[in-house]
CSV table of C-alpha atoms in Angstrom, one decimal:
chain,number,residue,atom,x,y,z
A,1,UNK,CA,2.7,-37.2,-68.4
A,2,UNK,CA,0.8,-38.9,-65.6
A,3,UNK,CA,3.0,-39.5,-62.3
A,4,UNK,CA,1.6,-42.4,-60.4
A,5,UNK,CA,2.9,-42.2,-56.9
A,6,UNK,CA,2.9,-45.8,-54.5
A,7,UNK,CA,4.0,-46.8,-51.4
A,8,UNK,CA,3.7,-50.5,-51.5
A,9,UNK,CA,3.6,-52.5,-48.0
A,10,UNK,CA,2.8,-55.4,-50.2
A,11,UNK,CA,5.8,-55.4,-52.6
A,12,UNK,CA,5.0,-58.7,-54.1
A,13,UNK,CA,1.4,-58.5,-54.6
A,14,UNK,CA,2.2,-55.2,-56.6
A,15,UNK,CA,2.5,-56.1,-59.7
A,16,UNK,CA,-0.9,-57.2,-60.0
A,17,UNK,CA,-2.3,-54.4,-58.6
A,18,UNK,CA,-0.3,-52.1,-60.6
A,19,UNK,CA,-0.7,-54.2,-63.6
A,20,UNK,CA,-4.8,-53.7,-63.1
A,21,UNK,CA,-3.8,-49.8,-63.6
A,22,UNK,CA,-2.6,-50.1,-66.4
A,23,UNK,CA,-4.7,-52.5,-68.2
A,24,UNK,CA,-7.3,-49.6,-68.1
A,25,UNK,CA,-5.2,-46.4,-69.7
A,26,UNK,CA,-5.2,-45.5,-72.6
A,27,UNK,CA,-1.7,-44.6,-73.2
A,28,UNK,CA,0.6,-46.8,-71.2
A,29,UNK,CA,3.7,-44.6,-72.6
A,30,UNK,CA,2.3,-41.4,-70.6
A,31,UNK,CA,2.2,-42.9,-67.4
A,32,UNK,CA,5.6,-43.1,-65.1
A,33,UNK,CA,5.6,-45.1,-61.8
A,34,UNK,CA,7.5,-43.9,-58.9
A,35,UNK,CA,7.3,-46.5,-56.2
A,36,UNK,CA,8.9,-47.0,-53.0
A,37,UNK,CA,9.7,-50.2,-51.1
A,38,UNK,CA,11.6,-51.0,-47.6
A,39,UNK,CA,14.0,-53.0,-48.6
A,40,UNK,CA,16.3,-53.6,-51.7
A,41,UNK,CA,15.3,-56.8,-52.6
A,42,UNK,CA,12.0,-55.8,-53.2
A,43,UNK,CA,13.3,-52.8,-55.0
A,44,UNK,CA,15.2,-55.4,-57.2
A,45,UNK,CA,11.7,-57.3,-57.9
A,46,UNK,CA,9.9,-54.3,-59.0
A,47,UNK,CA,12.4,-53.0,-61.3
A,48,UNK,CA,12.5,-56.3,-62.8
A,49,UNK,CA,8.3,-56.3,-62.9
A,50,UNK,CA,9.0,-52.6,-64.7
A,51,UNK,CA,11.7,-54.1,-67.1
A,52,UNK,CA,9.9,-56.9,-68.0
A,53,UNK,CA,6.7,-55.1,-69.3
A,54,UNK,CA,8.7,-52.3,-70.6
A,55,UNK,CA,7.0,-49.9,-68.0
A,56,UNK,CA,8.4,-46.5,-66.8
A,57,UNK,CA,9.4,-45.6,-63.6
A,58,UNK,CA,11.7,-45.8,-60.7
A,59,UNK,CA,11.6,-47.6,-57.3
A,60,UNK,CA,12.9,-45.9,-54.3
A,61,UNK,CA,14.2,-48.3,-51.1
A,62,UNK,CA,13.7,-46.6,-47.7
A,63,UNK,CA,12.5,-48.6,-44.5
A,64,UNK,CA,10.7,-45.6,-42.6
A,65,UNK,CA,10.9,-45.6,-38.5
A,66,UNK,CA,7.4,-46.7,-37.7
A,67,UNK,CA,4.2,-47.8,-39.6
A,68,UNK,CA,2.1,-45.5,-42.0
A,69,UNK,CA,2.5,-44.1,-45.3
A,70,UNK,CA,3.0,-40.5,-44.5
A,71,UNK,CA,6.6,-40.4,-44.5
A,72,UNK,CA,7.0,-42.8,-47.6
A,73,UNK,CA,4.9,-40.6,-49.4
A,74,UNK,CA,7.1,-37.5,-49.0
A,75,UNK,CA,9.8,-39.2,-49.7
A,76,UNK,CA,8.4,-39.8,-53.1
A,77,UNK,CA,6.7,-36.2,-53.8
A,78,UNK,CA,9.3,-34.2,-52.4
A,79,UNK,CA,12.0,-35.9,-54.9
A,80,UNK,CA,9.1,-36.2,-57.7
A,81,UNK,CA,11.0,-34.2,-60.8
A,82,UNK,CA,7.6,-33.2,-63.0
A,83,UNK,CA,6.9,-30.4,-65.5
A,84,UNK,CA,4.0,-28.1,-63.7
A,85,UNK,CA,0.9,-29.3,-66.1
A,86,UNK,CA,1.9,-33.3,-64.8
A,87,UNK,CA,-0.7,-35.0,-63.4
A,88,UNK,CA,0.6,-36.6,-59.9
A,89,UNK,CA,-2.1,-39.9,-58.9
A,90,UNK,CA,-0.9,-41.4,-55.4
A,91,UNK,CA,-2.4,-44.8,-55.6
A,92,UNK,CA,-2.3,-47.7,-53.4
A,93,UNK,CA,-2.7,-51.3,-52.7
A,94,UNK,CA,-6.2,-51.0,-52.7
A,95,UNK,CA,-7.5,-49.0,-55.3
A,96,UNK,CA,-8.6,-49.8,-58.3
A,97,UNK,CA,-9.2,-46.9,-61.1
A,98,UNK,CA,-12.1,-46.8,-64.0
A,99,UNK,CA,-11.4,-47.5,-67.2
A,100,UNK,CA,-9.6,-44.6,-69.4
A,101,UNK,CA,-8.9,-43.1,-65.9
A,102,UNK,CA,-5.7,-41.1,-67.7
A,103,UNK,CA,-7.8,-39.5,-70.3
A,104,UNK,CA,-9.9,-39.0,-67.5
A,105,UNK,CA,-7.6,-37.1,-64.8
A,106,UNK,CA,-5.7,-35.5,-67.7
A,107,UNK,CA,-8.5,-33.6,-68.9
A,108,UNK,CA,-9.7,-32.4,-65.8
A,109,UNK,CA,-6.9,-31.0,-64.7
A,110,UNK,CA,-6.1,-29.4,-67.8
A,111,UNK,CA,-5.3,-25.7,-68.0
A,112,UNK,CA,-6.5,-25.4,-64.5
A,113,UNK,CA,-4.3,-25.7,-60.8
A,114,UNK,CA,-6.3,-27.8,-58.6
A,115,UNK,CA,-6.6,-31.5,-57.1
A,116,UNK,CA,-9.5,-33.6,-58.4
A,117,UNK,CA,-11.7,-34.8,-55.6
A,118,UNK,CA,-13.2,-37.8,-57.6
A,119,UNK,CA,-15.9,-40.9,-56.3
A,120,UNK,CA,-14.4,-43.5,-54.2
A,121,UNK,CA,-17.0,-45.9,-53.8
A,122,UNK,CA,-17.6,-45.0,-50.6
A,123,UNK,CA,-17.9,-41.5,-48.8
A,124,UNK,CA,-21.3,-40.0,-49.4
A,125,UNK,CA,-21.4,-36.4,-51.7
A,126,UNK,CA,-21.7,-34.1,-48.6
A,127,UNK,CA,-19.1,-36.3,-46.5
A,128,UNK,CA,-21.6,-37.5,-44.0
A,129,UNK,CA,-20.8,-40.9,-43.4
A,130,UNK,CA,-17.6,-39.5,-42.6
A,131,UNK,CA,-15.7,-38.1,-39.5
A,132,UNK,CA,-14.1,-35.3,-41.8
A,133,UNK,CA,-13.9,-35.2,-45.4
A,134,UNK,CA,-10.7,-36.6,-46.8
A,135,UNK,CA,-8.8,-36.7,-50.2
A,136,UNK,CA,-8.9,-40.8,-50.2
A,137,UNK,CA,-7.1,-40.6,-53.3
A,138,UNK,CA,-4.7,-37.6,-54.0
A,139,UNK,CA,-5.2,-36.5,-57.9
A,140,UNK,CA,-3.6,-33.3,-58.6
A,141,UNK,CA,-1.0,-31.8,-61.0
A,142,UNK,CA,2.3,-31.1,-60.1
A,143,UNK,CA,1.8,-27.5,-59.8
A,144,UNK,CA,-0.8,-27.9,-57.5
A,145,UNK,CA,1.6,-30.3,-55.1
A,146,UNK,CA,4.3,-27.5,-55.2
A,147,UNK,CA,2.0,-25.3,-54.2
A,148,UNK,CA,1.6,-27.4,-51.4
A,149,UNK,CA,5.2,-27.4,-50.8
A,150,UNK,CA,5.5,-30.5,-52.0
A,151,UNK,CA,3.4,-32.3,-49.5
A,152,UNK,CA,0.6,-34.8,-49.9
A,153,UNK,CA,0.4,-36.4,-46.9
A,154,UNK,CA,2.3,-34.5,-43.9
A,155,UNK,CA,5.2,-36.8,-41.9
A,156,UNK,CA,3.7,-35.2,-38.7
A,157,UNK,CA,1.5,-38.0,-38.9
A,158,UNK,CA,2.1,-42.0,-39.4
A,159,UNK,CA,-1.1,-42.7,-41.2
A,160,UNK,CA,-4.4,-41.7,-40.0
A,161,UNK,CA,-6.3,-38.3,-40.6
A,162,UNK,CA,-3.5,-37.1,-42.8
A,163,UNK,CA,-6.0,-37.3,-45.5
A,164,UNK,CA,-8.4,-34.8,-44.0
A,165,UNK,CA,-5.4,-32.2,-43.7
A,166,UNK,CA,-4.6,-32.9,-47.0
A,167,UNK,CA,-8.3,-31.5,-47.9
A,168,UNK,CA,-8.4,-29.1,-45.3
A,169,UNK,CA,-5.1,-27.5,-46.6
A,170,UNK,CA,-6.6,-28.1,-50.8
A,171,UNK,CA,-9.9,-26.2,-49.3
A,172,UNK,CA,-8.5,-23.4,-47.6
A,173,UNK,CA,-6.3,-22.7,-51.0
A,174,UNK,CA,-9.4,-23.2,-52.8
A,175,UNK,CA,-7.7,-25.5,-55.4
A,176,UNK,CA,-10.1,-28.7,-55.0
A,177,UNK,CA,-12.0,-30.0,-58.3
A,178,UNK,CA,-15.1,-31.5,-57.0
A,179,UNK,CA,-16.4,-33.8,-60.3
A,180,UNK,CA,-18.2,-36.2,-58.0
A,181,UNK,CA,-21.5,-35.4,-59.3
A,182,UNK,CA,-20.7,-34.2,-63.1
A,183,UNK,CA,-18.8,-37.9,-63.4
A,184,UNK,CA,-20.6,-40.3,-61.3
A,185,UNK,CA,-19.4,-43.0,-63.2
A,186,UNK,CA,-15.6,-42.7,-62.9
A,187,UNK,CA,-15.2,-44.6,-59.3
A,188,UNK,CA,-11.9,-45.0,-58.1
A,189,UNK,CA,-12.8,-48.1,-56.4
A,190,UNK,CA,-11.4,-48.0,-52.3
A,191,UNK,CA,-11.1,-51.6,-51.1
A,192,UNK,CA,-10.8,-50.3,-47.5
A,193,UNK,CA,-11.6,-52.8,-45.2
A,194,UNK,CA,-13.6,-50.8,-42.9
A,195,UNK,CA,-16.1,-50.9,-45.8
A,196,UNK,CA,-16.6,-55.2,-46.2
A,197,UNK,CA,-14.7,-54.6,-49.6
A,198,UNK,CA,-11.9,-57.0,-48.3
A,199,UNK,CA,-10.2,-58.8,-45.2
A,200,UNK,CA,-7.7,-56.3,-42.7
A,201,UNK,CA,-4.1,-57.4,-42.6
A,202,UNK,CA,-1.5,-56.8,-40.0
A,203,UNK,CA,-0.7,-54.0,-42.2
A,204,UNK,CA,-4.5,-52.3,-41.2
A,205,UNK,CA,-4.0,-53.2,-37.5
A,206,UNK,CA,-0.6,-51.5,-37.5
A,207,UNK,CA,-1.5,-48.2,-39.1
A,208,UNK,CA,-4.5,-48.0,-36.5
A,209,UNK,CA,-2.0,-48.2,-33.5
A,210,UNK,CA,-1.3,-45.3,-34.2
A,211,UNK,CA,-4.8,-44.2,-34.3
A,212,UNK,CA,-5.1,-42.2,-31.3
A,213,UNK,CA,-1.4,-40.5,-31.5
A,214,UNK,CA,-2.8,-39.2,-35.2
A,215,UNK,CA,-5.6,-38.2,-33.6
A,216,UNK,CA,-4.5,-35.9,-31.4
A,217,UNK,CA,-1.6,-34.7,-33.7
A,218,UNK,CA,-4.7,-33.8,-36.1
A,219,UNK,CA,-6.7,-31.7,-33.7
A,220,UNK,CA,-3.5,-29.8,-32.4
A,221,UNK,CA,-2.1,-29.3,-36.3
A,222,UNK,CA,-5.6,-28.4,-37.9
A,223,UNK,CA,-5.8,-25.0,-35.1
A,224,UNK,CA,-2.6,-23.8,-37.2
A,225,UNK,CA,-1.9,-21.2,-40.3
A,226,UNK,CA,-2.2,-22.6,-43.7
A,227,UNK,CA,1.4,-21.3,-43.7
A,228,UNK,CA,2.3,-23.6,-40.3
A,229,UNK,CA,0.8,-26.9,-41.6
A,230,UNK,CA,2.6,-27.1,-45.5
A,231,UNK,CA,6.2,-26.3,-43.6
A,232,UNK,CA,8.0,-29.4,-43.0
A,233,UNK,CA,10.5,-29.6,-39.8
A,234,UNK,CA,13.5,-31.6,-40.3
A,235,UNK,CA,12.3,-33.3,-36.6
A,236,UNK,CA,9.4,-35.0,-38.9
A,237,UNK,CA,12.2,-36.5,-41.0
């Protein structure tokens, strides 16, 4: 079973986006969404968009305290209820996956612990157009995340550079897949705005507020133990 993992700020564009996933599996059956929302009447509209198309999943309502998907996102992975050889994709709005990417991730990852570091359309092979190297798109099976404790991105940040602890923790652990250059051609497509691929939003401008506070948070929390950075404090909650 694939778990996809989303934390939409555009509830109602999502099931476009989502529906663009799963036009290109090949097993629609093996894939369950779990999606969360900040308020219940756009939990109400994706579980009718999941009823609808006879999709599987579940849609969690939380409004978090400030802007970013870092606390979202453990919200979802730390409640996430997988078997260990799961593969667990956290997607987003702007992502868009190549074709057969199940098959894809599934045989990968299979009969090996690890988090698949695949092309994104934009960050070079040896990270250099890039202030640190970053898991853009988190692809690992579930008993990879619970060696992580359970964390993808950490709630010690709101948004930003989240991602490079995320592969600074996978690195240390020794559990990143790198199948950039053995699978050029599977691009999982990042619409970031920073790269032309699309206009910012308000969204974008809000999550780079916080820019400088994740910054700093980064360079203090990347000096710490493996250990230090996967334990989560219930002041991050």
């Amino acid at each position: 079973m694939i778990q996809l993992l989303w934390c939409t700020i555009r509830p109602y564009n999502f099931p476009s986006a989502h529906s663009e996933w799963m036009k290109r599996v090949k097993s629609v059956d093996d894939i369950f969404s779990s999606v969360l929302v900040s308020t219940d009447q756009e939990k109400e509209f994706i579980e009718t968009y999941f009823l609808r198309n006879s999709l599987k999943g579940r849609v969690v309502s939380y409004k978090p305290p400030y802007p970013g998907v870092c606390l979202p996102s453990y919200k979802l992975s730390s409640t996430l209820e997988a078997d260990m050889d799961d593969v667990v994709v956290f997607a987003s709005d702007d992502f868009l996956p190549p074709t057969s990417w199940d098959s894809y991730v599934t045989e990968k990852l299979s009969n090996i612990t690890g988090a698949l570091l695949v092309n994104d359309g934009y960050q070079k092979i040896d990270f250099s157009n890039m202030e640190h190297p970053v898991f853009s798109i988190p692809i690992m099976n579930y008993e990879c995340l619970t060696r992580l404790n359970l964390v993808i991105y950490h709630p010690a940040y709101s948004h930003l550079y989240s991602d490079a602890e995320l592969y600074l923790n996978l690195n240390e652990m020794s559990l990143i897949v790198d199948d950039r250059k053995n699978s050029p051609d599977m691009v999982f497509e990042h619409h970031h705005w920073s790269s032309g691929k699309r206009n910012p939003d308000s969204n974008d401008q809000s999550y780079y507020n916080s820019r400088e506070k994740d910054r700093l948070t980064w360079e203090k929390r990347k000096k710490l133990s493996l250990q230090q950075r996967l334990l989560v404090d219930e002041s991050f909650l």
